[in-house]
Amino acid sequence: MAYEHLLVDSRDPVGVITLNRPKVNALNGQIIDELNDALAAFDEDPDIAAVVLTGSDRVFAAGADIAEMEPKDFAEVQQSDFIRPWQRVAETRKPIIAAVAGHALGGGCELAMMCDIIIAADNAKFGQPEINIGTIPGAGGTQRLTRAIGKSKSMEMVLTGHMMDAHAAERANLVARVVPVADLLDEAIKLANAIAEKSQPVVAMAKDAVNAAYETTLSEGIRAERRLFYATFATDDRKEGMQAFLEKRTPTFNQR
């Protein structure tokens, strides 16, 4: 499928999606719809095990398209549930790695946080500057940011619009690690390939278990984890993995 604002590449077993709406990858309804379509296609492709989402070397996404939002009123955004399509990114079943270089601001920061792992280039900057234009984050920024870095730091960012650089984001646990900008995509694809080597049914269960910790209480998360752990015993790959460990060999997973 051809996209106007995305570059989509399949590097089996990794799907790569590049935001491509010059100059700053402003996120409008069209680019979100295209992104959801591309992610759904990769979700359904049995040859794709993980997805890398990236932008340019200078900007991941500088935020939602203000020109699109400015004319809207309360009734329009509320009745249409204007932000709802963004949530479909977070509902993608396969792991998504955000490879972030340059600015990830507002909706761009929120989009990165919808992904499962963030790898940041050393020039990356994260922020929720919506307060500067008279509104607040609306695609999970106040919720995911607080869960990632805690109340005090997220309050500072949300209430002032101040940005956090890549190394501060790593110290705050917003990103998994920081790499040179020239190595960003290669490192993200390397990580995606490492995930692709595992049993994909079990990867899906592991993703669900971690998300339970992120989205529920501890007791509910523990119960979800236990159910998913037991469920792995219904897979051929669990048996193969344990047998391979005991036989001191590399497992051969058949994705069942």
Short mmCIF file of C-alpha atoms in Angstrom, two decimals:
data_model
loop_
_atom_site.label_atom_id
_atom_site.label_comp_id
_atom_site.label_asym_id
_atom_site.label_seq_id
_atom_site.Cartn_x
_atom_site.Cartn_y
_atom_site.Cartn_z
CA MET A 1 0.00 0.00 0.00
CA ALA A 2 1.25 3.50 -0.82
CA TYR A 3 1.34 6.10 1.94
CA GLU A 4 1.59 9.85 1.63
CA HIS A 5 3.26 10.55 4.97
CA LEU A 6 5.04 7.28 5.79
CA LEU A 7 7.92 5.25 4.42
CA VAL A 8 7.27 1.58 5.08
CA ASP A 9 9.92 -1.08 4.66
CA SER A 10 10.00 -4.79 5.46
CA ARG A 11 13.36 -6.09 6.60
CA ASP A 12 12.23 -9.57 7.57
CA PRO A 13 11.57 -10.24 10.35
CA VAL A 14 11.42 -6.51 11.19
CA GLY A 15 8.97 -3.95 9.86
CA VAL A 16 10.27 -0.37 9.67
CA ILE A 17 7.94 2.63 9.58
CA THR A 18 9.40 6.11 9.06
CA LEU A 19 7.31 9.21 9.68
CA ASN A 20 7.76 11.35 6.59
CA ARG A 21 5.77 14.57 6.75
CA PRO A 22 8.32 17.38 6.27
CA LYS A 23 9.43 19.48 7.94
CA VAL A 24 8.59 18.41 11.48
CA ASN A 25 6.38 15.30 11.11
CA ALA A 26 3.37 17.14 12.53
CA LEU A 27 0.82 14.48 13.44
CA ASN A 28 -2.53 15.05 11.76
CA GLY A 29 -5.46 12.71 11.31
CA GLN A 30 -4.14 11.40 8.02
CA ILE A 31 -0.72 10.39 9.30
CA ILE A 32 -2.28 8.68 12.34
CA ASP A 33 -4.68 6.76 10.06
CA GLU A 34 -1.79 5.74 7.80
CA LEU A 35 0.26 4.66 10.81
CA ASN A 36 -2.60 2.55 12.14
CA ASP A 37 -3.01 0.91 8.72
CA ALA A 38 0.71 0.15 8.46
CA LEU A 39 0.84 -1.27 11.98
CA ALA A 40 -2.25 -3.40 11.35
CA ALA A 41 -0.64 -4.81 8.20
CA PHE A 42 2.52 -5.73 10.11
CA ASP A 43 0.42 -7.19 12.93
CA GLU A 44 -1.21 -9.53 10.42
CA ASP A 45 2.03 -10.44 8.60
CA PRO A 46 3.39 -13.76 9.95
CA ASP A 47 6.87 -12.88 8.64
CA ILE A 48 7.11 -9.76 10.82
CA ALA A 49 7.99 -10.26 14.49
CA ALA A 50 8.65 -6.69 15.62
CA VAL A 51 8.30 -3.13 14.32
CA VAL A 52 10.62 -0.12 14.45
CA LEU A 53 8.99 3.32 14.31
CA THR A 54 11.25 6.28 13.57
CA GLY A 55 11.40 9.76 12.06
CA SER A 56 14.25 11.81 10.63
CA ASP A 57 17.65 12.46 12.17
CA ARG A 58 16.42 15.89 13.31
CA VAL A 59 12.86 15.23 14.41
CA PHE A 60 10.83 12.21 15.42
CA ALA A 61 7.59 14.20 15.58
CA ALA A 62 7.29 17.74 16.84
CA GLY A 63 3.70 17.30 17.97
CA ALA A 64 0.13 17.22 16.76
CA ASP A 65 -0.84 19.44 13.83
CA ILE A 66 -1.97 22.67 15.50
CA ALA A 67 -3.44 24.01 12.26
CA GLU A 68 -5.77 20.99 12.19
CA MET A 69 -6.80 21.36 15.83
CA GLU A 70 -7.16 25.13 16.22
CA PRO A 71 -10.57 25.54 14.49
CA LYS A 72 -12.24 22.76 16.49
CA ASP A 73 -14.54 23.38 19.44
CA PHE A 74 -15.41 21.27 22.47
CA ALA A 75 -18.47 19.64 20.92
CA GLU A 76 -16.53 18.58 17.84
CA VAL A 77 -13.56 17.01 19.62
CA GLN A 78 -15.76 15.39 22.29
CA GLN A 79 -18.40 13.96 19.99
CA SER A 80 -15.89 12.68 17.44
CA ASP A 81 -13.55 11.41 20.20
CA PHE A 82 -10.82 13.20 18.29
CA ILE A 83 -7.88 11.47 19.99
CA ARG A 84 -9.29 7.91 19.99
CA PRO A 85 -7.52 6.77 16.77
CA TRP A 86 -4.15 7.45 18.41
CA GLN A 87 -4.82 4.75 21.00
CA ARG A 88 -4.83 2.08 18.31
CA VAL A 89 -1.04 2.43 18.11
CA ALA A 90 -0.75 1.23 21.70
CA GLU A 91 -3.09 -1.66 20.93
CA THR A 92 -0.73 -3.17 18.35
CA ARG A 93 0.00 -6.74 19.41
CA LYS A 94 3.55 -7.03 18.12
CA PRO A 95 6.38 -5.21 19.92
CA ILE A 96 7.10 -1.69 18.67
CA ILE A 97 10.46 -0.01 19.19
CA ALA A 98 10.49 3.79 18.91
CA ALA A 99 13.82 4.97 17.48
CA VAL A 100 13.79 8.64 18.45
CA ALA A 101 16.17 11.28 17.10
CA GLY A 102 15.70 15.00 17.52
CA HIS A 103 12.48 16.41 18.89
CA ALA A 104 9.70 14.22 20.26
CA LEU A 105 7.32 16.84 21.58
CA GLY A 106 3.65 16.85 22.52
CA GLY A 107 1.95 14.21 20.41
CA GLY A 108 5.40 13.05 19.26
CA CYS A 109 6.42 12.27 22.84
CA GLU A 110 3.06 10.61 23.42
CA LEU A 111 3.47 8.52 20.26
CA ALA A 112 6.92 7.35 21.39
CA MET A 113 5.50 6.38 24.78
CA MET A 114 2.78 4.29 23.10
CA CYS A 115 5.57 2.07 21.82
CA ASP A 116 7.00 -0.75 23.92
CA ILE A 117 10.65 0.34 24.00
CA ILE A 118 12.22 3.73 23.27
CA ILE A 119 15.79 3.92 21.97
CA ALA A 120 16.98 7.54 21.87
CA ALA A 121 19.65 9.15 19.75
CA ASP A 122 22.02 11.41 21.64
CA ASN A 123 20.33 14.45 20.07
CA ALA A 124 16.82 13.48 21.20
CA LYS A 125 14.65 15.85 23.22
CA PHE A 126 11.36 14.93 24.85
CA GLY A 127 8.64 17.26 26.04
CA GLN A 128 4.95 17.94 26.61
CA PRO A 129 4.69 21.66 25.75
CA GLU A 130 0.91 21.78 25.33
CA ILE A 131 0.64 24.16 28.30
CA ASN A 132 2.32 26.81 26.13
CA ILE A 133 -0.62 26.84 23.72
CA GLY A 134 -3.37 26.77 26.30
CA THR A 135 -4.16 23.07 26.47
CA ILE A 136 -2.89 19.85 28.06
CA PRO A 137 -1.59 16.54 26.68
CA GLY A 138 -4.49 14.51 25.33
CA ALA A 139 -3.00 11.29 23.94
CA GLY A 140 -1.70 9.83 27.18
CA GLY A 141 1.02 12.34 27.99
CA THR A 142 -0.03 13.01 31.57
CA GLN A 143 -0.57 9.29 32.21
CA ARG A 144 2.25 7.43 30.48
CA LEU A 145 4.86 10.07 31.33
CA THR A 146 3.92 9.94 35.03
CA ARG A 147 4.11 6.15 35.06
CA ALA A 148 7.50 6.28 33.37
CA ILE A 149 9.29 9.03 35.28
CA GLY A 150 7.17 9.75 38.36
CA LYS A 151 4.92 12.56 39.52
CA SER A 152 7.44 15.31 40.27
CA LYS A 153 9.37 15.17 36.99
CA SER A 154 6.23 14.77 34.90
CA MET A 155 4.57 17.68 36.71
CA GLU A 156 7.56 19.86 35.93
CA MET A 157 7.44 18.96 32.24
CA VAL A 158 3.66 19.21 31.87
CA LEU A 159 3.23 22.43 33.87
CA THR A 160 6.18 24.32 32.35
CA GLY A 161 6.60 22.79 28.90
CA HIS A 162 10.31 22.23 29.62
CA MET A 163 12.10 19.60 27.54
CA MET A 164 14.20 16.65 28.72
CA ASP A 165 17.31 15.68 26.76
CA ALA A 166 18.20 12.10 25.86
CA HIS A 167 20.57 11.45 28.74
CA ALA A 168 18.15 12.89 31.30
CA ALA A 169 15.42 10.73 29.75
CA GLU A 170 17.62 7.66 30.19
CA ARG A 171 18.32 8.53 33.83
CA ALA A 172 14.58 9.03 34.38
CA ASN A 173 13.77 5.65 32.77
CA LEU A 174 11.78 7.19 29.94
CA VAL A 175 14.11 5.56 27.39
CA ALA A 176 15.91 2.21 27.45
CA ARG A 177 19.24 3.58 26.26
CA VAL A 178 20.96 6.35 24.30
CA VAL A 179 23.03 5.74 21.18
CA PRO A 180 24.80 7.98 18.65
CA VAL A 181 22.34 9.37 16.12
CA ALA A 182 24.26 7.69 13.27
CA ASP A 183 23.70 4.29 14.92
CA LEU A 184 20.08 4.76 15.95
CA LEU A 185 18.24 2.81 13.28
CA ASP A 186 20.80 -0.01 13.21
CA GLU A 187 20.59 -0.39 16.99
CA ALA A 188 16.79 -0.40 16.93
CA ILE A 189 16.72 -3.03 14.19
CA LYS A 190 19.31 -5.10 16.07
CA LEU A 191 17.07 -5.03 19.13
CA ALA A 192 14.03 -5.96 17.02
CA ASN A 193 15.95 -8.89 15.56
CA ALA A 194 16.86 -10.07 19.05
CA ILE A 195 13.16 -10.11 19.91
CA ALA A 196 12.37 -11.87 16.63
CA GLU A 197 14.64 -14.78 17.61
CA LYS A 198 12.31 -15.70 20.46
CA SER A 199 9.01 -17.55 20.40
CA GLN A 200 6.52 -15.03 19.08
CA PRO A 201 3.49 -16.43 20.97
CA VAL A 202 5.51 -16.16 24.17
CA VAL A 203 6.74 -12.66 23.26
CA ALA A 204 3.08 -11.64 22.92
CA MET A 205 2.32 -13.06 26.36
CA ALA A 206 5.35 -11.32 27.87
CA LYS A 207 4.25 -8.00 26.36
CA ASP A 208 0.77 -8.46 27.81
CA ALA A 209 2.26 -9.25 31.23
CA VAL A 210 4.46 -6.16 31.31
CA ASN A 211 1.56 -3.99 30.15
CA ALA A 212 -0.52 -5.39 33.01
CA ALA A 213 2.07 -4.00 35.43
CA TYR A 214 1.93 -0.67 33.63
CA GLU A 215 -1.85 -0.40 33.53
CA THR A 216 -3.26 -2.20 36.61
CA THR A 217 -2.73 -2.63 40.34
CA LEU A 218 -0.02 -4.93 41.65
CA SER A 219 -2.45 -7.64 42.73
CA GLU A 220 -4.23 -7.60 39.36
CA GLY A 221 -0.89 -7.65 37.54
CA ILE A 222 0.35 -10.61 39.57
CA ARG A 223 -2.79 -12.55 38.70
CA ALA A 224 -2.43 -11.65 35.01
CA GLU A 225 1.23 -12.69 35.02
CA ARG A 226 0.42 -16.03 36.65
CA ARG A 227 -2.29 -16.79 34.08
CA LEU A 228 0.05 -15.93 31.22
CA PHE A 229 2.88 -17.97 32.74
CA TYR A 230 0.59 -20.99 32.94
CA ALA A 231 -0.53 -20.35 29.36
CA THR A 232 3.04 -20.74 28.09
CA PHE A 233 2.80 -24.39 29.13
CA ALA A 234 0.24 -24.89 26.36
CA THR A 235 2.86 -23.99 23.72
CA ASP A 236 5.28 -26.25 21.91
CA ASP A 237 7.89 -23.50 22.19
CA ARG A 238 7.90 -23.60 26.00
CA LYS A 239 8.65 -27.32 25.90
CA GLU A 240 11.32 -26.85 23.24
CA GLY A 241 12.94 -24.00 25.13
CA MET A 242 13.23 -25.95 28.38
CA GLN A 243 14.43 -29.10 26.63
CA ALA A 244 17.07 -27.09 24.76
CA PHE A 245 18.25 -25.56 28.03
CA LEU A 246 18.62 -28.98 29.66
CA GLU A 247 20.38 -30.35 26.55
CA LYS A 248 22.68 -27.29 26.40
CA ARG A 249 21.69 -26.33 22.85
CA THR A 250 20.04 -23.39 21.12
CA PRO A 251 16.26 -23.82 20.96
CA THR A 252 14.49 -24.04 17.63
CA PHE A 253 11.14 -22.36 18.08
CA ASN A 254 8.32 -23.30 15.71
CA GLN A 255 6.06 -20.41 16.80
CA ARG A 256 3.42 -22.71 18.25
#
